[in-house]
Amino acid sequence: MTITDSAISLNVTDVEASSAWARKYLGFEVAMEADGFCSLAHPDAGFNLIYLRTGLSTFKPASAAGHADGLLVVFTVDDIDADYERLRQDGVEIITPIETEPWGERYFQMADPNGIVYQLVQWVTPPEQV
């Protein structure tokens, strides 16, 4: 098998709201869009972020056509503290404030208008090794 591209597809009620949020706060750009569909690209992400409107009659399989839930969209960044401050000051809904895990994962979580949870991560020296 040769994989030529990657994407994550998320079902949301309001495609435009999630698309606008990811463009404004995460720097994604529209790669392709149509009624009830938007594919976003970012030169550093490694995959496209796709939003599909829930309830589309063309969605298959029907058993997976509900709202995206119970997942995290995670991006590793270079300066977690700067990104946290920028996004917080821009009014992004921070649902888990910035913290550092014992194994060196420094992260925070935020939600878009459809409730999709995004996590930004930076790997740092674990606190016990400082």
CSV table of C-alpha atoms in Angstrom, one decimal:
chain,number,residue,atom,x,y,z
A,1,MET,CA,0.0,0.0,0.0
A,2,THR,CA,1.2,3.5,-0.9
A,3,ILE,CA,-0.4,6.3,1.1
A,4,THR,CA,-0.4,9.5,-0.9
A,5,ASP,CA,-2.2,11.9,1.5
A,6,SER,CA,-3.9,11.9,4.9
A,7,ALA,CA,-7.0,13.6,6.3
A,8,ILE,CA,-9.2,13.5,9.4
A,9,SER,CA,-12.9,14.0,8.8
A,10,LEU,CA,-15.2,15.5,11.5
A,11,ASN,CA,-19.0,15.6,11.4
A,12,VAL,CA,-20.3,18.9,12.7
A,13,THR,CA,-23.6,20.8,12.7
A,14,ASP,CA,-22.1,24.0,11.4
A,15,VAL,CA,-19.3,23.4,8.9
A,16,GLU,CA,-18.6,27.1,8.3
A,17,ALA,CA,-18.2,27.8,12.0
A,18,SER,CA,-15.5,25.1,12.5
A,19,SER,CA,-13.8,26.0,9.2
A,20,ALA,CA,-13.7,29.7,10.1
A,21,TRP,CA,-12.4,28.9,13.6
A,22,ALA,CA,-9.5,26.6,12.3
A,23,ARG,CA,-8.6,29.2,9.7
A,24,LYS,CA,-8.6,32.1,12.2
A,25,TYR,CA,-6.9,30.4,15.2
A,26,LEU,CA,-4.8,27.6,13.7
A,27,GLY,CA,-3.8,29.0,10.4
A,28,PHE,CA,-5.5,26.5,8.1
A,29,GLU,CA,-6.5,27.4,4.5
A,30,VAL,CA,-9.4,26.2,2.4
A,31,ALA,CA,-8.3,23.4,0.0
A,32,MET,CA,-11.7,22.5,-1.3
A,33,GLU,CA,-15.3,23.2,-0.3
A,34,ALA,CA,-18.9,22.6,-1.3
A,35,ASP,CA,-22.3,22.6,0.4
A,36,GLY,CA,-21.9,20.8,3.7
A,37,PHE,CA,-18.2,20.1,3.2
A,38,CYS,CA,-14.9,21.9,3.7
A,39,SER,CA,-11.4,20.5,3.5
A,40,LEU,CA,-8.6,22.6,5.1
A,41,ALA,CA,-4.9,22.4,4.6
A,42,HIS,CA,-1.9,23.6,6.6
A,43,PRO,CA,1.7,23.3,5.4
A,44,ASP,CA,2.9,21.9,8.7
A,45,ALA,CA,-0.1,19.7,9.8
A,46,GLY,CA,0.6,16.6,7.7
A,47,PHE,CA,-3.0,16.0,7.0
A,48,ASN,CA,-6.1,17.9,5.8
A,49,LEU,CA,-8.8,18.8,8.3
A,50,ILE,CA,-12.2,18.0,6.8
A,51,TYR,CA,-15.6,19.1,8.2
A,52,LEU,CA,-18.8,17.4,7.0
A,53,ARG,CA,-22.3,18.6,8.0
A,54,THR,CA,-24.2,16.1,10.0
A,55,GLY,CA,-27.3,14.8,8.3
A,56,LEU,CA,-25.9,14.7,4.7
A,57,SER,CA,-27.8,12.0,2.8
A,58,THR,CA,-24.6,11.0,1.0
A,59,PHE,CA,-22.7,10.1,4.1
A,60,LYS,CA,-21.7,6.5,4.3
A,61,PRO,CA,-21.9,4.5,6.5
A,62,ALA,CA,-25.0,5.9,8.1
A,63,SER,CA,-23.9,4.5,11.5
A,64,ALA,CA,-21.0,7.0,11.6
A,65,ALA,CA,-23.0,10.0,10.5
A,66,GLY,CA,-23.5,11.5,13.9
A,67,HIS,CA,-21.6,14.4,15.5
A,68,ALA,CA,-17.9,14.0,16.0
A,69,ASP,CA,-17.4,13.3,19.7
A,70,GLY,CA,-15.0,11.8,22.2
A,71,LEU,CA,-11.8,12.6,20.2
A,72,LEU,CA,-9.0,15.1,20.3
A,73,VAL,CA,-7.4,16.8,17.4
A,74,VAL,CA,-3.8,17.2,18.5
A,75,PHE,CA,-1.0,19.4,17.1
A,76,THR,CA,2.6,19.6,18.4
A,77,VAL,CA,3.9,23.1,18.4
A,78,ASP,CA,7.2,24.9,19.1
A,79,ASP,CA,6.2,27.5,21.6
A,80,ILE,CA,3.2,26.3,23.7
A,81,ASP,CA,3.3,29.2,26.1
A,82,ALA,CA,3.2,31.8,23.3
A,83,ASP,CA,0.4,30.0,21.5
A,84,TYR,CA,-1.6,29.7,24.8
A,85,GLU,CA,-1.3,33.4,25.5
A,86,ARG,CA,-2.2,34.4,21.9
A,87,LEU,CA,-5.3,32.1,21.7
A,88,ARG,CA,-6.5,33.0,25.2
A,89,GLN,CA,-6.2,36.7,24.5
A,90,ASP,CA,-8.0,36.2,21.2
A,91,GLY,CA,-11.0,34.8,23.2
A,92,VAL,CA,-10.6,31.1,22.3
A,93,GLU,CA,-12.6,28.9,24.6
A,94,ILE,CA,-9.9,27.2,26.7
A,95,ILE,CA,-11.3,24.0,28.3
A,96,THR,CA,-8.2,22.7,29.9
A,97,PRO,CA,-5.6,25.3,31.0
A,98,ILE,CA,-2.0,24.8,30.2
A,99,GLU,CA,-0.2,22.2,32.3
A,100,THR,CA,2.8,19.9,32.2
A,101,GLU,CA,2.5,16.2,32.8
A,102,PRO,CA,5.2,14.3,34.7
A,103,TRP,CA,6.5,12.7,31.5
A,104,GLY,CA,7.1,16.1,29.8
A,105,GLU,CA,3.9,16.7,27.8
A,106,ARG,CA,3.0,20.4,28.2
A,107,TYR,CA,-0.4,21.0,26.7
A,108,PHE,CA,-3.7,22.8,26.8
A,109,GLN,CA,-7.1,22.1,25.2
A,110,MET,CA,-9.6,24.3,23.5
A,111,ALA,CA,-13.0,23.9,21.7
A,112,ASP,CA,-14.3,25.2,18.5
A,113,PRO,CA,-17.9,26.5,18.0
A,114,ASN,CA,-19.1,22.9,17.3
A,115,GLY,CA,-17.4,21.5,20.5
A,116,ILE,CA,-14.6,19.8,18.7
A,117,VAL,CA,-11.7,19.6,21.1
A,118,TYR,CA,-8.2,20.6,19.9
A,119,GLN,CA,-5.1,20.0,22.0
A,120,LEU,CA,-1.8,21.8,21.4
A,121,VAL,CA,1.3,20.0,22.8
A,122,GLN,CA,4.9,20.8,23.3
A,123,TRP,CA,7.3,18.2,24.6
A,124,VAL,CA,9.5,19.6,27.4
A,125,THR,CA,12.0,18.3,29.9
A,126,PRO,CA,9.9,16.4,32.5
A,127,PRO,CA,9.7,18.4,35.8
A,128,GLU,CA,11.4,15.6,37.8
A,129,GLN,CA,14.5,15.8,35.5
A,130,VAL,CA,15.1,19.5,35.9
